[in-house]
Short mmCIF file of C-alpha atoms in Angstrom, two decimals:
data_model
loop_
_atom_site.label_atom_id
_atom_site.label_comp_id
_atom_site.label_asym_id
_atom_site.label_seq_id
_atom_site.Cartn_x
_atom_site.Cartn_y
_atom_site.Cartn_z
CA MET A 27 16.22 8.22 -24.03
CA ALA A 28 14.62 5.03 -22.72
CA LEU A 29 14.14 4.29 -19.04
CA ASN A 30 12.82 0.85 -18.20
CA LEU A 31 11.99 0.91 -14.49
CA LYS A 32 10.43 -2.17 -12.90
CA MET A 33 9.47 -1.42 -9.32
CA ASN A 34 7.82 -3.25 -6.47
CA LEU A 35 7.28 -0.30 -4.18
CA ASP A 36 4.39 1.13 -2.27
CA LYS A 37 2.24 3.61 -4.13
CA LYS A 38 3.99 6.67 -2.76
CA SER A 39 7.48 5.45 -3.61
CA LEU A 40 6.40 4.44 -7.11
CA ILE A 41 5.03 7.89 -7.81
CA GLN A 42 8.28 9.42 -6.59
CA ILE A 43 10.24 7.36 -9.09
CA VAL A 44 7.84 8.40 -11.84
CA VAL A 45 8.31 12.04 -10.83
CA LEU A 46 12.04 11.56 -11.10
CA VAL A 47 11.76 9.83 -14.47
CA VAL A 48 9.56 12.60 -15.82
CA LEU A 49 11.89 15.31 -14.54
CA ILE A 50 14.92 13.65 -16.10
CA ALA A 51 13.22 12.58 -19.31
CA VAL A 52 11.42 15.84 -20.04
CA GLY A 53 14.81 17.54 -19.96
CA ALA A 54 15.92 15.18 -22.73
CA GLY A 55 12.79 15.79 -24.77
CA ALA A 56 11.13 12.36 -24.47
CA TYR A 57 10.46 9.63 -21.97
CA PHE A 58 9.34 6.05 -21.77
CA MET A 59 8.15 4.22 -18.68
CA GLN A 60 7.25 0.57 -18.21
CA GLN A 61 5.78 -0.94 -15.06
CA GLY A 62 6.08 -4.66 -14.42
CA GLY A 63 2.82 -6.01 -12.95
CA GLY A 64 -0.08 -3.70 -12.22
CA GLY A 65 -0.76 -0.45 -14.02
CA LEU A 66 0.08 3.19 -13.64
CA ASP A 67 -3.50 4.40 -13.71
CA PHE A 68 -3.26 5.99 -10.28
CA ILE A 69 -0.41 8.24 -11.48
CA THR A 70 -2.85 10.16 -13.67
CA GLY A 71 -3.52 12.47 -10.74
CA PHE A 72 0.04 13.76 -10.88
CA PHE A 73 -0.32 15.00 -14.44
CA GLU A 74 -3.89 16.24 -14.24
CA SER A 75 -5.66 18.33 -11.66
CA LYS A 76 -9.10 16.99 -10.71
CA PRO A 77 -10.91 19.61 -8.64
CA ALA A 78 -14.01 18.65 -6.72
CA THR A 79 -17.32 18.81 -8.58
CA THR A 80 -20.38 19.85 -6.60
CA ARG A 81 -23.66 18.11 -7.26
CA ALA A 82 -27.07 19.18 -6.00
CA PRO A 83 -30.71 18.53 -7.01
CA ALA A 84 -31.04 21.88 -8.80
CA ALA A 85 -30.01 22.28 -12.43
CA LYS A 86 -26.28 22.77 -12.83
CA ALA A 87 -24.78 25.90 -14.28
CA GLN A 88 -22.57 25.53 -17.33
CA ALA A 89 -19.06 24.49 -16.40
CA PRO A 90 -16.47 27.27 -16.68
CA ALA A 91 -13.81 27.06 -19.34
CA ALA A 92 -10.46 25.53 -18.56
CA ASP A 93 -7.85 27.78 -17.01
CA LYS A 94 -5.43 28.56 -19.85
CA LYS A 95 -2.50 29.04 -17.51
CA SER A 96 -2.84 25.84 -15.47
CA GLY A 97 -4.74 23.72 -17.99
CA THR A 98 -7.22 22.68 -15.28
CA THR A 99 -10.96 23.18 -15.00
CA PRO A 100 -12.25 25.05 -11.92
CA ALA A 101 -14.69 23.31 -9.60
CA VAL A 102 -18.26 23.26 -10.93
CA VAL A 103 -20.72 24.80 -8.48
CA ASP A 104 -24.41 25.11 -9.31
CA ALA A 105 -26.33 28.28 -8.53
CA LYS A 106 -28.31 26.80 -5.64
CA ALA A 107 -25.19 25.37 -3.98
CA LYS A 108 -23.46 28.74 -4.32
CA ALA A 109 -26.43 30.56 -2.80
CA ASP A 110 -26.69 28.05 0.05
CA ALA A 111 -22.95 28.14 0.87
CA PRO A 112 -22.61 29.03 4.56
CA ALA A 113 -20.75 32.14 5.64
CA ILE A 114 -17.41 31.26 7.22
CA PRO A 115 -16.61 33.11 10.46
CA ALA A 116 -13.36 35.10 10.48
CA ALA A 117 -12.26 33.43 13.72
CA PRO A 118 -10.04 30.42 14.47
CA ALA A 119 -11.76 27.24 13.34
CA LYS A 120 -13.81 25.37 15.93
CA GLY A 121 -16.93 23.24 16.25
CA GLN A 122 -17.78 19.81 17.62
CA ILE A 123 -16.52 16.42 16.50
CA HIS A 124 -18.14 13.15 17.56
CA GLY A 125 -20.10 15.04 20.21
CA LYS A 126 -17.02 16.68 21.74
CA PRO A 127 -15.96 20.35 21.58
CA PHE A 128 -13.35 20.83 18.87
CA VAL A 129 -10.88 23.71 18.56
CA VAL A 130 -8.21 23.60 15.86
CA GLU A 131 -4.91 23.87 17.74
CA ASN A 132 -2.72 22.45 14.96
CA SER A 133 -3.15 22.22 11.21
CA SER A 134 -0.95 20.89 8.41
CA ILE A 135 -1.03 20.05 4.72
CA GLU A 136 1.04 17.13 3.40
CA ASN A 137 0.75 15.02 0.24
CA GLY A 138 -2.70 16.43 -0.50
CA THR A 139 -4.12 15.83 2.98
CA LEU A 140 -5.27 18.69 5.20
CA THR A 141 -5.23 17.75 8.90
CA LEU A 142 -6.98 19.82 11.58
CA SER A 143 -6.23 18.70 15.14
CA LEU A 144 -7.12 19.27 18.76
CA GLY A 145 -3.97 18.15 20.57
CA LYS A 146 -0.36 17.64 19.58
CA ASP A 147 0.73 15.54 16.58
CA ALA A 148 0.16 11.78 17.00
CA SER A 149 -1.38 12.31 20.44
CA ALA A 150 -4.25 14.38 19.02
CA ASP A 151 -7.50 13.77 20.90
CA LEU A 152 -9.70 14.85 17.98
CA GLU A 153 -8.72 15.15 14.33
CA VAL A 154 -10.32 15.96 10.98
CA ARG A 155 -8.45 14.85 7.85
CA LEU A 156 -9.51 16.04 4.40
CA MET A 157 -7.98 14.01 1.56
CA LEU A 158 -8.01 16.46 -1.31
CA SER A 159 -8.16 15.70 -5.02
CA THR A 160 -4.94 17.52 -5.86
CA PRO A 161 -1.87 16.21 -7.70
CA PRO A 162 0.68 14.48 -5.45
CA TRP A 163 2.95 16.91 -3.59
CA GLU A 164 1.22 20.01 -4.91
CA VAL A 165 0.34 22.66 -2.31
CA PRO A 166 -3.25 23.70 -3.16
CA ALA A 167 -2.58 27.44 -2.83
CA GLY A 168 -5.48 29.53 -4.14
CA LYS A 169 -7.71 26.50 -4.68
CA ASN A 170 -11.31 26.16 -3.52
CA PHE A 171 -13.40 23.07 -2.79
CA LYS A 172 -17.18 23.15 -2.52
CA VAL A 173 -19.42 20.15 -1.96
CA ALA A 174 -23.13 20.18 -1.13
CA GLY A 175 -25.01 16.92 -0.77
CA LEU A 176 -23.98 14.33 -3.35
CA ALA A 177 -20.22 14.57 -3.81
CA GLY A 178 -18.90 14.30 -7.34
CA THR A 179 -15.89 12.42 -8.64
CA GLY A 180 -12.70 13.77 -7.13
CA ALA A 181 -14.41 15.42 -4.14
CA PRO A 182 -12.45 15.35 -0.86
CA GLN A 183 -12.80 12.37 1.43
CA ILE A 184 -13.32 13.25 5.09
CA ILE A 185 -11.99 11.21 8.00
CA LEU A 186 -12.79 11.86 11.66
CA ALA A 187 -10.48 10.41 14.29
CA TRP A 188 -11.04 10.44 18.04
CA LYS A 189 -9.80 8.64 21.14
CA GLU A 190 -12.11 6.74 23.42
CA ASP A 191 -11.32 6.42 27.12
CA GLY A 192 -9.08 3.42 27.75
CA GLN A 193 -8.14 2.97 24.08
CA ASN A 194 -4.62 3.49 22.74
CA ALA A 195 -5.50 3.52 19.04
CA PRO A 196 -7.95 6.16 17.80
CA SER A 197 -11.32 5.30 16.29
CA GLU A 198 -12.13 6.56 12.79
CA GLN A 199 -15.16 7.34 10.66
CA LYS A 200 -14.98 8.07 6.92
CA PHE A 201 -17.29 10.20 4.77
CA THR A 202 -17.27 10.24 0.97
CA ASP A 203 -20.74 11.68 0.34
CA LYS A 204 -23.72 13.61 1.71
CA TYR A 205 -21.71 16.29 3.49
CA THR A 206 -21.42 20.05 3.04
CA LEU A 207 -18.02 21.65 2.59
CA VAL A 208 -16.65 25.04 1.69
CA LEU A 209 -12.84 25.06 1.79
CA GLU A 210 -10.84 28.00 0.50
CA PHE A 211 -7.05 28.29 0.48
CA GLY A 212 -5.03 31.48 0.29
CA GLN A 213 -1.45 31.85 -0.91
CA GLU A 214 1.55 30.20 0.71
CA LYS A 215 3.77 32.35 2.93
CA ASP A 216 6.67 31.23 5.13
CA LYS A 217 5.75 27.56 4.60
CA LYS A 218 2.25 28.14 5.90
CA LEU A 219 -0.98 27.92 3.91
CA PRO A 220 -3.86 30.04 5.22
CA GLY A 221 -7.40 28.90 4.67
CA LYS A 222 -10.96 28.92 5.87
CA ILE A 223 -13.39 26.07 6.20
CA SER A 224 -17.03 25.29 6.82
CA LEU A 225 -17.74 21.57 7.15
CA SER A 226 -20.95 19.80 8.20
CA LEU A 227 -21.06 15.99 8.33
CA PRO A 228 -24.04 13.61 8.23
CA ASP A 229 -23.13 11.56 11.32
CA GLU A 230 -25.60 11.14 14.18
CA VAL A 231 -24.24 14.09 16.17
CA LYS A 232 -23.82 16.37 13.13
CA SER A 233 -20.09 16.95 13.53
CA ASN A 234 -18.97 20.31 12.20
CA VAL A 235 -16.11 22.79 12.11
CA ALA A 236 -15.94 26.34 10.77
CA GLY A 237 -13.45 29.18 10.80
CA THR A 238 -9.91 30.03 9.72
CA PHE A 239 -6.57 28.21 10.03
CA LYS A 240 -2.92 28.41 8.95
CA ALA A 241 -1.66 24.99 7.93
CA ASP A 242 2.01 24.09 8.22
CA ILE A 243 3.28 22.85 4.85
CA LYS A 244 4.99 19.51 5.42
CA GLY A 245 6.53 16.70 3.42
CA PHE A 246 8.12 16.33 0.02
CA ARG A 247 6.71 18.51 -2.73
CA ILE A 248 7.32 19.75 -6.24
CA VAL A 249 7.65 23.54 -6.67
CA ASN A 250 7.77 24.95 -10.20
CA GLY A 251 8.74 21.54 -11.54
CA LYS A 252 11.60 21.06 -9.10
CA PRO A 253 11.80 19.09 -5.83
CA ASP A 254 11.77 21.08 -2.62
CA LEU A 255 14.87 19.71 -0.89
CA THR A 256 14.22 21.77 2.23
CA ALA A 257 11.30 19.53 3.22
CA ASP A 258 11.92 17.29 6.24
CA SER A 259 10.50 14.03 4.92
CA VAL A 260 11.60 10.48 4.18
CA ASP A 261 10.17 11.14 0.71
CA THR A 262 12.86 13.80 0.20
CA LEU A 263 15.55 11.31 1.15
CA GLN A 264 14.07 8.74 -1.25
CA TYR A 265 14.11 11.27 -4.06
CA LEU A 266 17.80 12.04 -3.51
CA ALA A 267 18.73 8.35 -3.27
CA PHE A 268 16.81 7.33 -6.40
CA HIS A 269 18.23 10.29 -8.29
CA GLU A 270 21.76 9.23 -7.35
CA LEU A 271 21.17 5.63 -8.41
CA LEU A 272 19.66 6.65 -11.73
CA LYS A 273 22.66 8.85 -12.48
CA GLY A 274 24.91 5.80 -12.25
CA ASP A 275 22.65 3.57 -14.37
CA SER A 276 24.37 3.72 -17.77
CA SER A 277 22.06 1.02 -19.18
CA ASN A 278 18.95 3.02 -18.22
CA THR A 279 17.35 -0.09 -16.70
CA MET A 280 16.99 -0.32 -12.95
CA GLU A 281 14.69 -2.38 -10.76
CA VAL A 282 14.14 -0.88 -7.33
CA ILE A 283 13.22 -3.76 -5.08
CA ALA A 284 12.67 -1.89 -1.83
CA SER A 285 13.59 1.16 0.21
CA ARG A 286 13.91 0.55 3.95
CA ASP A 287 14.60 2.13 7.31
CA GLY A 288 14.13 5.71 6.12
CA ARG A 289 14.52 8.18 8.97
CA TYR A 290 15.75 11.64 9.88
CA THR A 291 16.70 13.04 13.27
CA GLN A 292 16.99 16.42 14.89
CA PRO A 293 20.50 17.65 15.80
CA GLU A 294 21.71 16.96 19.31
CA SER A 295 23.23 20.45 19.67
CA PRO A 296 22.52 23.85 18.06
CA ASN A 297 25.75 23.82 16.03
CA MET A 298 24.96 20.50 14.32
CA ASN A 299 22.80 19.68 11.29
CA MET A 300 19.88 17.30 10.96
CA THR A 301 20.89 13.88 9.63
CA GLY A 302 19.05 11.10 7.83
CA TYR A 303 19.39 7.54 6.60
CA LEU A 304 17.88 5.28 3.93
CA GLU A 305 18.66 1.82 2.56
CA VAL A 306 17.80 0.94 -1.05
CA GLU A 307 17.85 -2.54 -2.56
CA TYR A 308 17.95 -2.63 -6.35
CA ARG A 309 19.26 -4.46 -9.40
CA VAL A 310 20.46 -3.24 -12.79
CA GLY A 311 19.88 -5.00 -16.11
CA GLY A 312 18.44 -8.14 -14.54
CA GLY A 313 21.58 -8.74 -12.48
CA SER A 314 21.81 -9.74 -8.84
CA SER A 315 20.35 -7.45 -6.20
CA GLN A 316 22.54 -4.82 -4.57
CA ILE A 317 22.18 -2.75 -1.44
CA GLN A 318 23.22 0.88 -1.13
CA ARG A 319 22.95 2.72 2.15
CA PHE A 320 22.68 6.50 2.14
CA GLN A 321 23.47 8.98 4.89
CA PHE A 322 22.03 12.47 4.54
CA GLU A 323 22.67 15.84 6.08
CA LYS A 324 20.61 19.02 5.98
CA ASP A 325 23.19 21.65 5.15
CA GLY A 326 22.34 25.25 4.38
CA GLY A 327 18.66 24.47 4.81
CA ALA A 328 18.55 21.75 2.10
CA TRP A 329 18.97 17.97 2.27
CA LYS A 330 21.89 16.36 0.47
CA ILE A 331 23.64 12.98 0.36
CA ALA A 332 26.55 13.14 2.76
CA LYS A 333 27.93 9.62 2.45
CA THR A 334 27.12 6.27 0.84
CA LEU A 335 27.77 2.90 2.51
CA ASN A 336 28.01 -0.55 1.00
CA ALA A 337 26.06 -3.61 2.11
CA ASN A 338 28.96 -4.76 4.31
CA GLN A 339 28.96 -1.50 6.27
CA LEU A 340 26.72 -0.56 9.17
CA ASP A 341 25.22 2.92 9.53
CA GLU A 342 25.91 2.90 13.28
CA ALA A 343 29.62 2.16 12.67
CA HIS A 344 30.06 5.10 10.29
CA PRO A 345 28.12 8.05 11.75
CA LEU A 346 28.60 11.47 10.19
CA HIS A 347 29.58 12.70 13.63
CA VAL A 348 31.56 10.20 15.70
CA PRO A 349 30.12 10.19 19.23
CA GLY A 350 32.34 11.28 22.11
CA PRO A 351 32.25 11.07 25.93
CA LYS A 352 29.63 13.82 26.17
CA ASP A 353 27.19 12.20 23.75
CA PRO A 354 24.22 10.10 24.94
CA PRO A 355 25.34 6.64 26.15
CA ALA A 356 22.87 4.86 23.83
CA LYS A 357 24.52 6.41 20.78
CA VAL A 358 28.05 5.65 22.02
CA LEU A 359 27.26 2.01 22.88
CA ALA A 360 25.61 1.37 19.50
CA TYR A 361 28.61 2.92 17.72
CA LEU A 362 31.14 0.81 19.62
CA ALA A 363 29.11 -2.39 19.17
CA ALA A 364 28.68 -1.76 15.44
CA LYS A 365 32.42 -1.16 14.99
CA LYS A 366 33.16 -4.43 16.77
CA ILE A 367 30.64 -6.46 14.74
CA GLU A 368 31.77 -5.00 11.44
CA ALA A 369 35.45 -5.75 12.16
CA ASP A 370 34.70 -9.30 13.27
CA ILE A 371 32.50 -10.13 10.26
CA HIS A 372 34.94 -8.61 7.77
CA LYS A 373 37.69 -10.78 9.20
CA LYS A 374 35.65 -13.98 9.38
CA TYR A 375 33.34 -13.54 6.35
CA PRO A 376 34.97 -10.92 4.08
CA LYS A 377 32.36 -11.29 1.31
CA LYS A 378 29.28 -11.22 3.51
CA SER A 379 26.84 -8.31 3.82
CA PHE A 380 24.57 -7.12 6.64
CA TYR A 381 20.80 -7.40 6.47
CA GLU A 382 18.19 -6.10 8.92
CA PRO A 383 20.64 -4.84 11.57
CA GLY A 384 19.32 -3.69 14.92
CA PHE A 385 20.78 -2.34 18.17
CA THR A 386 19.17 -2.16 21.62
CA THR A 387 21.00 -0.47 24.48
CA ARG A 388 20.60 -0.26 28.26
CA TYR A 389 22.90 1.37 30.77
CA SER A 390 23.16 2.43 34.41
CA ASP A 391 24.86 5.66 35.44
CA LYS A 392 24.86 4.42 39.03
CA PHE A 393 26.89 1.27 38.31
CA LYS A 394 28.65 2.69 35.22
CA ILE A 395 27.69 -0.36 33.21
CA GLY A 396 25.97 -0.79 29.85
CA VAL A 397 24.83 -3.45 27.39
CA CYS A 398 24.19 -3.33 23.65
CA GLU A 399 22.21 -6.22 22.22
CA THR A 400 22.71 -6.59 18.47
CA ARG A 401 20.98 -8.59 15.76
CA TYR A 402 21.68 -8.95 12.05
CA LYS A 403 21.59 -11.38 9.16
CA LEU A 404 24.38 -12.31 6.75
CA GLU A 405 21.91 -13.52 4.10
CA PRO A 406 18.55 -11.93 3.14
CA ALA A 407 16.63 -15.05 4.18
CA GLY A 408 19.23 -16.24 6.68
CA GLU A 409 18.93 -16.81 10.40
CA ALA A 410 19.18 -13.76 12.64
CA MET A 411 22.45 -13.65 14.57
CA LYS A 412 22.37 -12.12 18.05
CA THR A 413 25.24 -10.85 20.16
CA ALA A 414 25.34 -8.84 23.39
CA TYR A 415 28.29 -6.68 24.45
CA LEU A 416 29.15 -5.49 27.94
CA PHE A 417 30.49 -1.94 28.37
CA ARG A 418 31.91 -0.11 31.35
CA GLN A 419 32.24 3.61 31.88
CA ARG A 420 35.88 4.55 32.48
CA ALA A 421 37.54 7.89 33.13
CA GLY A 422 37.80 8.56 29.39
CA GLY A 423 34.28 7.43 28.56
CA TRP A 424 32.55 4.18 27.62
CA ALA A 425 34.73 1.21 26.66
CA LEU A 426 33.97 -2.31 25.46
CA ASP A 427 34.57 -4.82 28.24
CA ARG A 428 33.67 -8.11 26.54
CA GLU A 429 31.04 -10.11 24.72
CA LEU A 430 28.40 -11.54 27.03
CA GLY A 431 27.82 -15.29 27.00
CA LYS A 432 24.51 -16.59 25.70
CA ASN A 433 23.45 -17.54 29.22
CA GLU A 434 24.59 -14.30 30.86
CA LYS A 435 22.50 -11.26 31.70
CA VAL A 436 23.07 -7.97 33.50
CA ASN A 437 20.96 -6.99 36.49
CA PHE A 438 20.72 -3.21 36.21
CA ASP A 439 19.17 -2.98 39.69
CA THR A 440 22.29 -4.37 41.32
CA GLY A 441 24.95 -3.94 38.63
CA SER A 442 25.78 -7.65 38.79
CA ILE A 443 26.13 -10.21 36.00
CA GLY A 444 24.34 -13.51 36.44
CA LYS A 445 22.83 -16.41 34.54
CA ARG A 446 19.62 -16.21 32.54
#
């Protein structure tokens, strides 16, 4: 079985394809991979575990033998480093970061990165990220990391992030050496990974954190050689899309040009499922590029492909759940505008496809008026076409009134339509 995959993707997407190739090919007994331009050296980490190696001035103890079950070598820790390892308090992790008190309120592990945060998600005021030397998408259950002084090859990289007053973007400081770390993970339970940490950094204020945590397990991952399709991640959607495309590639040669606009959304009511979307551009056997759009649904706790759309179809015009009068106006207006555009283009340019579509909506409950501004291309490198539609809220819900002229605009403060 020969698979000749030429891909121009980011590193993460490329590894996902390789995972897929390996999973498919190993089942057939053999595999072959070829990468056009650049190498696959960075993929080595997926096939081999590279635990951190501790270095210290004292003489090193002999490295332990490889683990027969996993085929990996445990971290090497010399006697002095082991003796000097600090005791970790059996209390929730806390300390001080960049001179500010730090209490771990949230923790997560995703794609080999452990994140400890003070604050919520992206708005975290203080954050410690440990980039671990584990294979991609492997949860490091039961693994330990110890570094004292000079960090060896494969030791975790540490990143501090904090927000200064008056700044929107956080500041960061990175450490790859001369720090002390003891990090021990327990076993996974209910998609949480317990652990304990003692970290001391060599910055001017001696940032540190010590204690216990329970990290939420996030993102796409491989469990016992199989993808975890319960994970809420764009990576999961990519895996499903690439898997579907490869199934239909009878020539076993596919070039994935790009994957775009990957997203997933929470359900709008308790009786609905999460949904997702992804667009993939590819070519087979050196032919012309094609676009396939995928719609996903999380059903029974696992993600699956719910529907596929062609390049001449818009996601907003073919939702899995058609919006009704009780749905948010923004969703209804985008749906109605997309249906109108799609019908008009099919009639005028039946062989054309949509590229880079976008929809922006505004509405006023007071004046029962709404606008959806649309943009799209009919050629990959073509000029962006823009159209604005006027909607009015009737007794039965929102309805398309007309297309706005290029020089017209809606004043949502007064509900009137005037000139730009």
